[in-house]
Amino acid sequence: MTDALTLFDDVVPAETPVASRLLQVRTVYAEPAAADSPRGRQVLARFPGAELVEVPSHWQIPDLHGNEGNVDRWVRIKTETLVLGVKKSLSARPNDRSANWIAPSTANGCAMACAYCYVPRRKGYANPITVFTNIDQITGYLRRHVARQGVKAAADESDPVSWVYDIGENSDCSVDALVSDNVADLVATFRELPTAKASFATKYVNRDLLDLDPEGRTRVRFSLMPDADARVLDVRTSRVAERIAAVDDFVGAGYEVHLNLSPVVLRDGWEADWTALLQQLDDELDDVSKAQAAAEVIMLTHNEQLHEVNLGWHPQAEELLWRPELQQRKVSQNGQLNVRYRNDVKRAGVTRLQELIGRHAPWLRVRYAF
Ligand code: SF4
Protein backbone atom coordinates (compact mmCIF):
# COMPACT_ATOMS: atom_id res chain seq x y z
CA MET A 1 0.00 0.00 0.00
CA THR A 2 1.34 3.45 -0.82
CA ASP A 3 -0.06 6.96 -0.72
CA ALA A 4 -3.38 7.95 0.71
CA LEU A 5 -5.05 10.78 -1.21
CA THR A 6 -8.28 12.52 -0.50
CA LEU A 7 -10.66 12.86 -3.43
CA PHE A 8 -12.31 16.07 -4.41
CA ASP A 9 -15.83 16.39 -5.70
CA ASP A 10 -14.75 17.84 -9.03
CA VAL A 11 -12.99 14.76 -10.49
CA VAL A 12 -15.84 14.13 -12.94
CA PRO A 13 -18.57 16.65 -12.11
CA ALA A 14 -21.25 15.01 -14.27
CA GLU A 15 -21.53 11.96 -11.99
CA THR A 16 -24.22 11.75 -9.35
CA PRO A 17 -23.06 10.32 -6.01
CA VAL A 18 -24.40 6.82 -5.39
CA ALA A 19 -27.05 6.55 -2.67
CA SER A 20 -27.53 2.88 -1.80
CA ARG A 21 -27.82 0.90 1.38
CA LEU A 22 -25.34 -1.54 -0.17
CA LEU A 23 -22.56 0.93 -0.89
CA GLN A 24 -21.47 3.76 1.37
CA VAL A 25 -17.91 3.75 0.21
CA ARG A 26 -15.22 5.22 2.42
CA THR A 27 -12.09 3.67 0.89
CA VAL A 28 -11.16 2.92 -2.72
CA TYR A 29 -8.02 0.81 -3.13
CA ALA A 30 -6.72 1.38 -6.62
CA GLU A 31 -3.87 0.53 -8.91
CA PRO A 32 -2.57 3.93 -10.13
CA ALA A 33 -3.35 3.17 -13.79
CA ALA A 34 -6.88 2.15 -12.85
CA ALA A 35 -7.48 5.29 -10.78
CA ASP A 36 -6.19 7.47 -13.63
CA SER A 37 -8.36 5.87 -16.32
CA PRO A 38 -11.68 7.39 -17.44
CA ARG A 39 -13.59 4.48 -15.88
CA GLY A 40 -11.63 4.74 -12.66
CA ARG A 41 -12.32 8.46 -12.47
CA GLN A 42 -16.00 7.75 -13.02
CA VAL A 43 -16.10 5.36 -10.05
CA LEU A 44 -14.26 7.83 -7.85
CA ALA A 45 -16.67 10.60 -8.84
CA ARG A 46 -19.64 8.46 -7.82
CA PHE A 47 -18.17 8.15 -4.32
CA PRO A 48 -16.81 11.64 -3.73
CA GLY A 49 -16.33 11.21 0.01
CA ALA A 50 -14.08 8.18 -0.34
CA GLU A 51 -10.39 8.10 0.39
CA LEU A 52 -8.21 6.80 -2.43
CA VAL A 53 -5.49 4.41 -1.35
CA GLU A 54 -3.07 3.44 -4.10
CA VAL A 55 -1.95 -0.18 -4.17
CA PRO A 56 0.62 -1.83 -6.44
CA SER A 57 -1.81 -4.58 -7.45
CA HIS A 58 -5.47 -5.20 -6.81
CA TRP A 59 -4.42 -8.67 -5.64
CA GLN A 60 -2.18 -7.32 -2.88
CA ILE A 61 -4.40 -5.63 -0.29
CA PRO A 62 -3.63 -7.32 3.04
CA ASP A 63 -6.22 -5.18 4.87
CA LEU A 64 -9.01 -7.06 3.12
CA HIS A 65 -7.95 -10.57 4.12
CA GLY A 66 -8.32 -12.62 7.25
CA ASN A 67 -11.94 -11.90 8.15
CA GLU A 68 -13.36 -15.43 8.07
CA GLY A 69 -16.32 -15.77 10.39
CA ASN A 70 -16.45 -12.07 11.27
CA VAL A 71 -19.61 -11.10 9.48
CA ASP A 72 -19.82 -7.63 10.97
CA ARG A 73 -16.45 -6.92 9.43
CA TRP A 74 -17.48 -8.51 6.09
CA VAL A 75 -20.53 -6.34 5.80
CA ARG A 76 -18.59 -3.25 6.76
CA ILE A 77 -15.91 -4.01 4.16
CA LYS A 78 -18.51 -4.85 1.50
CA THR A 79 -20.34 -1.59 2.17
CA GLU A 80 -17.38 0.72 2.64
CA THR A 81 -14.72 -0.60 0.27
CA LEU A 82 -14.16 -0.76 -3.47
CA VAL A 83 -11.13 -1.87 -5.45
CA LEU A 84 -10.06 -0.61 -8.88
CA GLY A 85 -7.78 -2.70 -11.04
CA VAL A 86 -6.77 -3.37 -14.62
CA LYS A 87 -7.72 -6.78 -16.00
CA LYS A 88 -4.49 -8.14 -17.40
CA SER A 89 -5.33 -11.35 -19.26
CA LEU A 90 -8.45 -11.39 -21.38
CA SER A 91 -10.00 -14.67 -22.43
CA ALA A 92 -13.47 -16.13 -22.88
CA ARG A 93 -13.76 -19.58 -21.29
CA PRO A 94 -15.95 -22.24 -22.88
CA ASN A 95 -18.92 -23.17 -20.74
CA ASP A 96 -21.99 -25.31 -21.13
CA ARG A 97 -25.64 -25.20 -20.21
CA SER A 98 -26.21 -21.70 -18.86
CA ALA A 99 -23.90 -19.95 -21.33
CA ASN A 100 -21.62 -20.96 -24.18
CA TRP A 101 -18.82 -18.72 -22.93
CA ILE A 102 -17.77 -17.04 -19.73
CA ALA A 103 -16.77 -13.51 -20.74
CA PRO A 104 -13.69 -11.91 -19.21
CA SER A 105 -14.78 -10.33 -15.92
CA THR A 106 -15.39 -6.62 -15.71
CA ALA A 107 -15.73 -6.98 -11.94
CA ASN A 108 -15.34 -9.52 -9.19
CA GLY A 109 -16.64 -9.62 -5.64
CA CYS A 110 -20.08 -8.65 -4.37
CA ALA A 111 -21.72 -6.27 -1.94
CA MET A 112 -24.30 -8.91 -0.99
CA ALA A 113 -23.61 -11.90 1.28
CA CYS A 114 -25.57 -15.03 0.34
CA ALA A 115 -24.75 -17.84 2.74
CA TYR A 116 -24.21 -20.38 -0.06
CA CYS A 117 -22.23 -18.04 -2.35
CA TYR A 118 -19.68 -19.91 -4.39
CA VAL A 119 -18.15 -16.83 -6.01
CA PRO A 120 -14.45 -17.19 -5.18
CA ARG A 121 -13.33 -15.15 -2.18
CA ARG A 122 -10.45 -13.42 -3.88
CA LYS A 123 -10.10 -10.67 -1.33
CA GLY A 124 -10.83 -12.28 2.01
CA TYR A 125 -14.24 -13.55 3.00
CA ALA A 126 -15.68 -10.05 2.71
CA ASN A 127 -14.79 -10.10 -1.00
CA PRO A 128 -15.80 -6.50 -1.81
CA ILE A 129 -16.35 -5.35 -5.39
CA THR A 130 -13.32 -4.94 -7.62
CA VAL A 131 -14.03 -2.99 -10.80
CA PHE A 132 -11.83 -3.54 -13.82
CA THR A 133 -11.37 -0.21 -15.52
CA ASN A 134 -10.03 -1.28 -18.94
CA ILE A 135 -13.55 -1.79 -20.21
CA ASP A 136 -12.74 -0.76 -23.79
CA GLN A 137 -10.14 -3.54 -24.04
CA ILE A 138 -12.66 -6.03 -22.64
CA THR A 139 -15.50 -5.05 -24.98
CA GLY A 140 -13.05 -4.97 -27.93
CA TYR A 141 -11.93 -8.49 -27.05
CA LEU A 142 -15.55 -9.63 -26.86
CA ARG A 143 -16.44 -8.14 -30.25
CA ARG A 144 -13.53 -9.99 -31.86
CA HIS A 145 -14.36 -13.23 -30.04
CA VAL A 146 -18.00 -13.08 -31.16
CA ALA A 147 -16.93 -12.35 -34.75
CA ARG A 148 -14.66 -15.41 -34.74
CA GLN A 149 -17.53 -17.73 -33.76
CA GLY A 150 -19.64 -16.91 -36.80
CA VAL A 151 -23.30 -17.94 -36.74
CA LYS A 152 -24.35 -20.62 -34.24
CA ALA A 153 -25.02 -23.77 -36.20
CA ALA A 154 -27.41 -25.57 -33.86
CA ALA A 155 -29.66 -24.89 -30.89
CA ASP A 156 -28.33 -25.90 -27.47
CA GLU A 157 -29.32 -25.54 -23.81
CA SER A 158 -27.98 -21.99 -23.70
CA ASP A 159 -29.99 -20.56 -26.58
CA PRO A 160 -31.60 -21.71 -29.81
CA VAL A 161 -29.75 -19.25 -32.07
CA SER A 162 -27.34 -16.93 -30.22
CA TRP A 163 -23.96 -17.51 -28.65
CA VAL A 164 -24.48 -16.72 -24.97
CA TYR A 165 -21.77 -14.97 -22.96
CA ASP A 166 -22.07 -14.92 -19.17
CA ILE A 167 -20.89 -11.46 -18.11
CA GLY A 168 -21.43 -11.94 -14.37
CA GLU A 169 -19.66 -15.09 -13.27
CA ASN A 170 -17.74 -13.41 -10.45
CA SER A 171 -20.08 -10.64 -9.37
CA ASP A 172 -23.68 -9.41 -9.52
CA CYS A 173 -24.01 -7.10 -12.53
CA SER A 174 -27.04 -5.26 -11.13
CA VAL A 175 -24.94 -4.02 -8.22
CA ASP A 176 -21.88 -3.49 -10.41
CA ALA A 177 -24.03 -1.09 -12.44
CA LEU A 178 -24.33 1.13 -9.37
CA VAL A 179 -20.57 1.43 -9.23
CA SER A 180 -19.67 2.15 -12.87
CA ASP A 181 -20.91 2.07 -16.46
CA ASN A 182 -19.16 -1.24 -17.20
CA VAL A 183 -22.48 -3.10 -17.37
CA ALA A 184 -24.02 -0.34 -19.52
CA ASP A 185 -21.07 -0.67 -21.90
CA LEU A 186 -21.49 -4.45 -22.06
CA VAL A 187 -25.22 -4.11 -22.79
CA ALA A 188 -24.43 -1.56 -25.52
CA THR A 189 -21.77 -3.87 -26.98
CA PHE A 190 -24.10 -6.85 -27.26
CA ARG A 191 -26.86 -4.66 -28.69
CA GLU A 192 -24.68 -4.48 -31.80
CA LEU A 193 -23.84 -8.20 -31.94
CA PRO A 194 -26.72 -10.01 -33.66
CA THR A 195 -25.17 -13.48 -33.25
CA ALA A 196 -24.51 -13.19 -29.52
CA LYS A 197 -26.22 -12.38 -26.28
CA ALA A 198 -24.99 -11.27 -22.85
CA SER A 199 -26.40 -13.03 -19.81
CA PHE A 200 -26.14 -12.54 -16.07
CA ALA A 201 -27.84 -13.89 -12.96
CA THR A 202 -28.90 -11.41 -10.30
CA LYS A 203 -30.50 -11.15 -6.89
CA TYR A 204 -30.73 -7.39 -6.89
CA VAL A 205 -33.23 -5.15 -8.66
CA ASN A 206 -31.50 -2.12 -10.12
CA ARG A 207 -34.12 -0.15 -12.02
CA ASP A 208 -31.46 2.05 -13.62
CA LEU A 209 -30.86 -0.92 -15.94
CA LEU A 210 -34.30 -0.30 -17.45
CA ASP A 211 -32.85 2.69 -19.33
CA LEU A 212 -30.10 0.78 -21.15
CA ASP A 213 -32.11 -0.30 -24.22
CA PRO A 214 -30.68 -3.83 -24.67
CA GLU A 215 -32.85 -4.61 -27.71
CA GLY A 216 -33.16 -8.25 -26.67
CA ARG A 217 -29.40 -8.90 -26.68
CA THR A 218 -29.03 -9.15 -22.88
CA ARG A 219 -30.62 -11.87 -20.79
CA VAL A 220 -31.23 -11.13 -17.12
CA ARG A 221 -31.68 -14.24 -15.00
CA PHE A 222 -33.49 -13.33 -11.79
CA SER A 223 -32.60 -15.90 -9.14
CA LEU A 224 -35.61 -17.09 -7.19
CA MET A 225 -36.27 -19.35 -4.23
CA PRO A 226 -39.12 -19.43 -1.71
CA ASP A 227 -39.06 -16.32 0.42
CA ALA A 228 -38.78 -18.42 3.60
CA ASP A 229 -35.40 -19.71 2.36
CA ALA A 230 -34.27 -16.39 0.93
CA ARG A 231 -34.90 -14.57 4.20
CA VAL A 232 -32.31 -16.83 5.82
CA LEU A 233 -29.87 -17.36 2.96
CA ASP A 234 -29.96 -14.35 0.60
CA VAL A 235 -28.31 -11.82 2.87
CA ARG A 236 -28.45 -8.16 1.69
CA THR A 237 -30.25 -8.98 -1.58
CA SER A 238 -33.52 -7.58 -2.95
CA ARG A 239 -36.50 -9.50 -1.59
CA VAL A 240 -37.89 -12.27 -3.80
CA ALA A 241 -41.20 -10.43 -4.26
CA GLU A 242 -39.31 -7.38 -5.57
CA ARG A 243 -37.42 -9.54 -8.08
CA ILE A 244 -40.69 -11.08 -9.33
CA ALA A 245 -42.31 -7.65 -9.56
CA ALA A 246 -39.42 -6.49 -11.75
CA VAL A 247 -39.77 -9.20 -14.42
CA ASP A 248 -42.48 -7.56 -16.55
CA ASP A 249 -40.68 -4.21 -16.39
CA PHE A 250 -37.39 -5.69 -17.57
CA VAL A 251 -39.11 -7.55 -20.41
CA GLY A 252 -40.89 -4.32 -21.36
CA ALA A 253 -37.54 -2.52 -21.39
CA GLY A 254 -36.10 -4.94 -23.96
CA TYR A 255 -34.37 -7.56 -21.85
CA GLU A 256 -34.87 -11.25 -22.21
CA VAL A 257 -35.74 -12.35 -18.67
CA HIS A 258 -35.19 -15.88 -17.49
CA LEU A 259 -35.60 -17.32 -14.01
CA ASN A 260 -32.88 -19.09 -12.08
CA LEU A 261 -34.67 -21.44 -9.73
CA SER A 262 -31.65 -21.85 -7.54
CA PRO A 263 -30.32 -23.01 -5.33
CA VAL A 264 -33.09 -25.48 -4.58
CA VAL A 265 -32.78 -26.32 -0.88
CA LEU A 266 -34.43 -29.52 0.28
CA ARG A 267 -36.10 -29.24 3.69
CA ASP A 268 -39.40 -30.04 5.36
CA GLY A 269 -42.10 -28.17 3.47
CA TRP A 270 -39.98 -27.35 0.39
CA GLU A 271 -42.58 -28.65 -2.06
CA ALA A 272 -45.38 -26.50 -0.62
CA ASP A 273 -43.21 -23.38 -0.65
CA TRP A 274 -41.99 -23.95 -4.22
CA THR A 275 -45.62 -24.53 -5.24
CA ALA A 276 -46.56 -21.16 -3.74
CA LEU A 277 -43.64 -19.48 -5.53
CA LEU A 278 -44.65 -20.98 -8.89
CA GLN A 279 -48.26 -19.94 -8.32
CA GLN A 280 -47.09 -16.43 -7.51
CA LEU A 281 -45.18 -16.33 -10.80
CA ASP A 282 -48.23 -17.60 -12.65
CA ASP A 283 -50.41 -14.92 -11.03
CA GLU A 284 -48.05 -11.97 -11.39
CA LEU A 285 -46.18 -12.29 -14.69
CA ASP A 286 -47.91 -10.96 -17.77
CA ASP A 287 -48.38 -13.00 -20.94
CA VAL A 288 -45.45 -11.37 -22.74
CA SER A 289 -43.07 -12.29 -19.91
CA LYS A 290 -44.41 -15.82 -19.76
CA ALA A 291 -44.03 -16.33 -23.52
CA GLN A 292 -40.30 -15.56 -23.44
CA ALA A 293 -39.49 -17.10 -20.05
CA ALA A 294 -37.24 -20.06 -19.43
CA ALA A 295 -35.72 -21.46 -16.27
CA GLU A 296 -32.62 -23.12 -14.95
CA VAL A 297 -33.14 -25.44 -11.99
CA ILE A 298 -30.05 -25.96 -9.88
CA MET A 299 -30.01 -28.00 -6.71
CA LEU A 300 -27.87 -26.72 -3.86
CA THR A 301 -24.16 -27.40 -3.85
CA HIS A 302 -22.46 -26.49 -0.60
CA ASN A 303 -18.90 -26.55 0.59
CA GLU A 304 -17.19 -27.82 3.75
CA GLN A 305 -14.95 -24.78 4.24
CA LEU A 306 -17.90 -22.43 3.78
CA HIS A 307 -19.93 -24.54 6.23
CA GLU A 308 -17.25 -24.03 8.89
CA VAL A 309 -17.16 -20.28 8.24
CA ASN A 310 -20.95 -19.96 8.29
CA LEU A 311 -21.20 -21.76 11.63
CA GLY A 312 -19.30 -18.79 13.06
CA TRP A 313 -21.75 -16.13 11.94
CA HIS A 314 -24.94 -17.65 10.62
CA PRO A 315 -25.67 -21.13 12.08
CA GLN A 316 -29.34 -20.78 11.12
CA ALA A 317 -28.30 -20.87 7.47
CA GLU A 318 -26.41 -24.09 8.07
CA GLU A 319 -29.58 -25.76 9.35
CA LEU A 320 -30.83 -25.40 5.77
CA LEU A 321 -27.59 -25.91 3.88
CA TRP A 322 -25.81 -28.66 5.81
CA ARG A 323 -27.76 -31.93 5.60
CA PRO A 324 -25.18 -34.74 5.77
CA GLU A 325 -27.89 -37.40 5.81
CA LEU A 326 -28.93 -36.23 2.31
CA GLN A 327 -25.59 -35.15 0.91
CA GLN A 328 -22.40 -36.62 -0.51
CA ARG A 329 -18.91 -35.16 -0.78
CA LYS A 330 -17.18 -34.37 -4.01
CA VAL A 331 -13.76 -32.80 -4.54
CA SER A 332 -14.13 -29.98 -7.05
CA GLN A 333 -11.67 -29.14 -9.86
CA ASN A 334 -10.05 -26.47 -7.69
CA GLY A 335 -9.59 -28.85 -4.76
CA GLN A 336 -12.51 -27.61 -2.67
CA LEU A 337 -14.52 -30.16 -0.72
CA ASN A 338 -18.01 -29.69 -2.06
CA VAL A 339 -21.11 -31.39 -0.76
CA ARG A 340 -24.21 -31.92 -2.82
CA TYR A 341 -27.36 -33.95 -2.55
CA ARG A 342 -26.87 -37.69 -3.07
CA ASN A 343 -27.60 -38.75 -6.65
CA ASP A 344 -30.89 -40.44 -5.73
CA VAL A 345 -32.02 -37.51 -3.56
CA LYS A 346 -31.08 -35.01 -6.24
CA ARG A 347 -32.79 -36.96 -9.00
CA ALA A 348 -35.99 -37.18 -6.99
CA GLY A 349 -35.85 -33.46 -6.13
CA VAL A 350 -35.29 -32.39 -9.74
CA THR A 351 -38.12 -34.64 -10.95
CA ARG A 352 -40.50 -33.35 -8.30
CA LEU A 353 -39.75 -29.70 -9.00
CA GLN A 354 -40.25 -30.23 -12.73
CA GLU A 355 -43.62 -31.83 -11.96
CA LEU A 356 -44.55 -28.79 -9.89
CA ILE A 357 -43.50 -26.45 -12.70
CA GLY A 358 -45.55 -28.47 -15.19
CA ARG A 359 -48.61 -28.20 -12.98
CA HIS A 360 -48.38 -24.62 -11.66
CA ALA A 361 -46.34 -22.75 -14.30
CA PRO A 362 -46.71 -24.83 -17.46
CA TRP A 363 -45.56 -21.90 -19.62
CA LEU A 364 -42.13 -22.04 -17.96
CA ARG A 365 -39.75 -23.95 -20.21
CA VAL A 366 -36.94 -25.58 -18.24
CA ARG A 367 -33.67 -25.05 -20.13
CA TYR A 368 -31.91 -27.50 -17.88
CA ALA A 369 -32.20 -28.98 -14.41
CA PHE A 370 -29.50 -30.62 -12.38
S1 SF4 B 1 -25.56 -12.14 -5.08
FE1 SF4 B 1 -24.41 -13.77 -6.09
S2 SF4 B 1 -22.27 -13.10 -6.00
FE2 SF4 B 1 -23.40 -11.88 -4.52
S3 SF4 B 1 -23.19 -12.97 -2.56
FE3 SF4 B 1 -25.11 -13.66 -3.52
S4 SF4 B 1 -24.55 -15.53 -4.68
FE4 SF4 B 1 -22.64 -14.40 -4.21
CSV table of C-alpha atoms in Angstrom, one decimal, residues 98-292:
chain,number,residue,atom,x,y,z
A,98,SER,CA,-26.2,-21.7,-18.9
A,99,ALA,CA,-23.9,-19.9,-21.3
A,100,ASN,CA,-21.6,-21.0,-24.2
A,101,TRP,CA,-18.8,-18.7,-22.9
A,102,ILE,CA,-17.8,-17.0,-19.7
A,103,ALA,CA,-16.8,-13.5,-20.7
A,104,PRO,CA,-13.7,-11.9,-19.2
A,105,SER,CA,-14.8,-10.3,-15.9
A,106,THR,CA,-15.4,-6.6,-15.7
A,107,ALA,CA,-15.7,-7.0,-11.9
A,108,ASN,CA,-15.3,-9.5,-9.2
A,109,GLY,CA,-16.6,-9.6,-5.6
A,110,CYS,CA,-20.1,-8.7,-4.4
A,111,ALA,CA,-21.7,-6.3,-1.9
A,112,MET,CA,-24.3,-8.9,-1.0
A,113,ALA,CA,-23.6,-11.9,1.3
A,114,CYS,CA,-25.6,-15.0,0.3
A,115,ALA,CA,-24.8,-17.8,2.7
A,116,TYR,CA,-24.2,-20.4,-0.1
A,117,CYS,CA,-22.2,-18.0,-2.3
A,118,TYR,CA,-19.7,-19.9,-4.4
A,119,VAL,CA,-18.1,-16.8,-6.0
A,120,PRO,CA,-14.4,-17.2,-5.2
A,121,ARG,CA,-13.3,-15.1,-2.2
A,122,ARG,CA,-10.5,-13.4,-3.9
A,123,LYS,CA,-10.1,-10.7,-1.3
A,124,GLY,CA,-10.8,-12.3,2.0
A,125,TYR,CA,-14.2,-13.6,3.0
A,126,ALA,CA,-15.7,-10.0,2.7
A,127,ASN,CA,-14.8,-10.1,-1.0
A,128,PRO,CA,-15.8,-6.5,-1.8
A,129,ILE,CA,-16.3,-5.4,-5.4
A,130,THR,CA,-13.3,-4.9,-7.6
A,131,VAL,CA,-14.0,-3.0,-10.8
A,132,PHE,CA,-11.8,-3.5,-13.8
A,133,THR,CA,-11.4,-0.2,-15.5
A,134,ASN,CA,-10.0,-1.3,-18.9
A,135,ILE,CA,-13.5,-1.8,-20.2
A,136,ASP,CA,-12.7,-0.8,-23.8
A,137,GLN,CA,-10.1,-3.5,-24.0
A,138,ILE,CA,-12.7,-6.0,-22.6
A,139,THR,CA,-15.5,-5.0,-25.0
A,140,GLY,CA,-13.1,-5.0,-27.9
A,141,TYR,CA,-11.9,-8.5,-27.1
A,142,LEU,CA,-15.6,-9.6,-26.9
A,143,ARG,CA,-16.4,-8.1,-30.3
A,144,ARG,CA,-13.5,-10.0,-31.9
A,145,HIS,CA,-14.4,-13.2,-30.0
A,146,VAL,CA,-18.0,-13.1,-31.2
A,147,ALA,CA,-16.9,-12.4,-34.8
A,148,ARG,CA,-14.7,-15.4,-34.7
A,149,GLN,CA,-17.5,-17.7,-33.8
A,150,GLY,CA,-19.6,-16.9,-36.8
A,151,VAL,CA,-23.3,-17.9,-36.7
A,152,LYS,CA,-24.4,-20.6,-34.2
A,153,ALA,CA,-25.0,-23.8,-36.2
A,154,ALA,CA,-27.4,-25.6,-33.9
A,155,ALA,CA,-29.7,-24.9,-30.9
A,156,ASP,CA,-28.3,-25.9,-27.5
A,157,GLU,CA,-29.3,-25.5,-23.8
A,158,SER,CA,-28.0,-22.0,-23.7
A,159,ASP,CA,-30.0,-20.6,-26.6
A,160,PRO,CA,-31.6,-21.7,-29.8
A,161,VAL,CA,-29.8,-19.2,-32.1
A,162,SER,CA,-27.3,-16.9,-30.2
A,163,TRP,CA,-24.0,-17.5,-28.6
A,164,VAL,CA,-24.5,-16.7,-25.0
A,165,TYR,CA,-21.8,-15.0,-23.0
A,166,ASP,CA,-22.1,-14.9,-19.2
A,167,ILE,CA,-20.9,-11.5,-18.1
A,168,GLY,CA,-21.4,-11.9,-14.4
A,169,GLU,CA,-19.7,-15.1,-13.3
A,170,ASN,CA,-17.7,-13.4,-10.5
A,171,SER,CA,-20.1,-10.6,-9.4
A,172,ASP,CA,-23.7,-9.4,-9.5
A,173,CYS,CA,-24.0,-7.1,-12.5
A,174,SER,CA,-27.0,-5.3,-11.1
A,175,VAL,CA,-24.9,-4.0,-8.2
A,176,ASP,CA,-21.9,-3.5,-10.4
A,177,ALA,CA,-24.0,-1.1,-12.4
A,178,LEU,CA,-24.3,1.1,-9.4
A,179,VAL,CA,-20.6,1.4,-9.2
A,180,SER,CA,-19.7,2.1,-12.9
A,181,ASP,CA,-20.9,2.1,-16.5
A,182,ASN,CA,-19.2,-1.2,-17.2
A,183,VAL,CA,-22.5,-3.1,-17.4
A,184,ALA,CA,-24.0,-0.3,-19.5
A,185,ASP,CA,-21.1,-0.7,-21.9
A,186,LEU,CA,-21.5,-4.5,-22.1
A,187,VAL,CA,-25.2,-4.1,-22.8
A,188,ALA,CA,-24.4,-1.6,-25.5
A,189,THR,CA,-21.8,-3.9,-27.0
A,190,PHE,CA,-24.1,-6.8,-27.3
A,191,ARG,CA,-26.9,-4.7,-28.7
A,192,GLU,CA,-24.7,-4.5,-31.8
A,193,LEU,CA,-23.8,-8.2,-31.9
A,194,PRO,CA,-26.7,-10.0,-33.7
A,195,THR,CA,-25.2,-13.5,-33.3
A,196,ALA,CA,-24.5,-13.2,-29.5
A,197,LYS,CA,-26.2,-12.4,-26.3
A,198,ALA,CA,-25.0,-11.3,-22.8
A,199,SER,CA,-26.4,-13.0,-19.8
A,200,PHE,CA,-26.1,-12.5,-16.1
A,201,ALA,CA,-27.8,-13.9,-13.0
A,202,THR,CA,-28.9,-11.4,-10.3
A,203,LYS,CA,-30.5,-11.2,-6.9
A,204,TYR,CA,-30.7,-7.4,-6.9
A,205,VAL,CA,-33.2,-5.2,-8.7
A,206,ASN,CA,-31.5,-2.1,-10.1
A,207,ARG,CA,-34.1,-0.2,-12.0
A,208,ASP,CA,-31.5,2.1,-13.6
A,209,LEU,CA,-30.9,-0.9,-15.9
A,210,LEU,CA,-34.3,-0.3,-17.4
A,211,ASP,CA,-32.8,2.7,-19.3
A,212,LEU,CA,-30.1,0.8,-21.2
A,213,ASP,CA,-32.1,-0.3,-24.2
A,214,PRO,CA,-30.7,-3.8,-24.7
A,215,GLU,CA,-32.9,-4.6,-27.7
A,216,GLY,CA,-33.2,-8.2,-26.7
A,217,ARG,CA,-29.4,-8.9,-26.7
A,218,THR,CA,-29.0,-9.1,-22.9
A,219,ARG,CA,-30.6,-11.9,-20.8
A,220,VAL,CA,-31.2,-11.1,-17.1
A,221,ARG,CA,-31.7,-14.2,-15.0
A,222,PHE,CA,-33.5,-13.3,-11.8
A,223,SER,CA,-32.6,-15.9,-9.1
A,224,LEU,CA,-35.6,-17.1,-7.2
A,225,MET,CA,-36.3,-19.4,-4.2
A,226,PRO,CA,-39.1,-19.4,-1.7
A,227,ASP,CA,-39.1,-16.3,0.4
A,228,ALA,CA,-38.8,-18.4,3.6
A,229,ASP,CA,-35.4,-19.7,2.4
A,230,ALA,CA,-34.3,-16.4,0.9
A,231,ARG,CA,-34.9,-14.6,4.2
A,232,VAL,CA,-32.3,-16.8,5.8
A,233,LEU,CA,-29.9,-17.4,3.0
A,234,ASP,CA,-30.0,-14.3,0.6
A,235,VAL,CA,-28.3,-11.8,2.9
A,236,ARG,CA,-28.4,-8.2,1.7
A,237,THR,CA,-30.2,-9.0,-1.6
A,238,SER,CA,-33.5,-7.6,-3.0
A,239,ARG,CA,-36.5,-9.5,-1.6
A,240,VAL,CA,-37.9,-12.3,-3.8
A,241,ALA,CA,-41.2,-10.4,-4.3
A,242,GLU,CA,-39.3,-7.4,-5.6
A,243,ARG,CA,-37.4,-9.5,-8.1
A,244,ILE,CA,-40.7,-11.1,-9.3
A,245,ALA,CA,-42.3,-7.7,-9.6
A,246,ALA,CA,-39.4,-6.5,-11.8
A,247,VAL,CA,-39.8,-9.2,-14.4
A,248,ASP,CA,-42.5,-7.6,-16.6
A,249,ASP,CA,-40.7,-4.2,-16.4
A,250,PHE,CA,-37.4,-5.7,-17.6
A,251,VAL,CA,-39.1,-7.6,-20.4
A,252,GLY,CA,-40.9,-4.3,-21.4
A,253,ALA,CA,-37.5,-2.5,-21.4
A,254,GLY,CA,-36.1,-4.9,-24.0
A,255,TYR,CA,-34.4,-7.6,-21.8
A,256,GLU,CA,-34.9,-11.2,-22.2
A,257,VAL,CA,-35.7,-12.4,-18.7
A,258,HIS,CA,-35.2,-15.9,-17.5
A,259,LEU,CA,-35.6,-17.3,-14.0
A,260,ASN,CA,-32.9,-19.1,-12.1
A,261,LEU,CA,-34.7,-21.4,-9.7
A,262,SER,CA,-31.6,-21.9,-7.5
A,263,PRO,CA,-30.3,-23.0,-5.3
A,264,VAL,CA,-33.1,-25.5,-4.6
A,265,VAL,CA,-32.8,-26.3,-0.9
A,266,LEU,CA,-34.4,-29.5,0.3
A,267,ARG,CA,-36.1,-29.2,3.7
A,268,ASP,CA,-39.4,-30.0,5.4
A,269,GLY,CA,-42.1,-28.2,3.5
A,270,TRP,CA,-40.0,-27.3,0.4
A,271,GLU,CA,-42.6,-28.6,-2.1
A,272,ALA,CA,-45.4,-26.5,-0.6
A,273,ASP,CA,-43.2,-23.4,-0.6
A,274,TRP,CA,-42.0,-23.9,-4.2
A,275,THR,CA,-45.6,-24.5,-5.2
A,276,ALA,CA,-46.6,-21.2,-3.7
A,277,LEU,CA,-43.6,-19.5,-5.5
A,278,LEU,CA,-44.7,-21.0,-8.9
A,279,GLN,CA,-48.3,-19.9,-8.3
A,280,GLN,CA,-47.1,-16.4,-7.5
A,281,LEU,CA,-45.2,-16.3,-10.8
A,282,ASP,CA,-48.2,-17.6,-12.7
A,283,ASP,CA,-50.4,-14.9,-11.0
A,284,GLU,CA,-48.1,-12.0,-11.4
A,285,LEU,CA,-46.2,-12.3,-14.7
A,286,ASP,CA,-47.9,-11.0,-17.8
A,287,ASP,CA,-48.4,-13.0,-20.9
A,288,VAL,CA,-45.4,-11.4,-22.7
A,289,SER,CA,-43.1,-12.3,-19.9
A,290,LYS,CA,-44.4,-15.8,-19.8
A,291,ALA,CA,-44.0,-16.3,-23.5
A,292,GLN,CA,-40.3,-15.6,-23.4
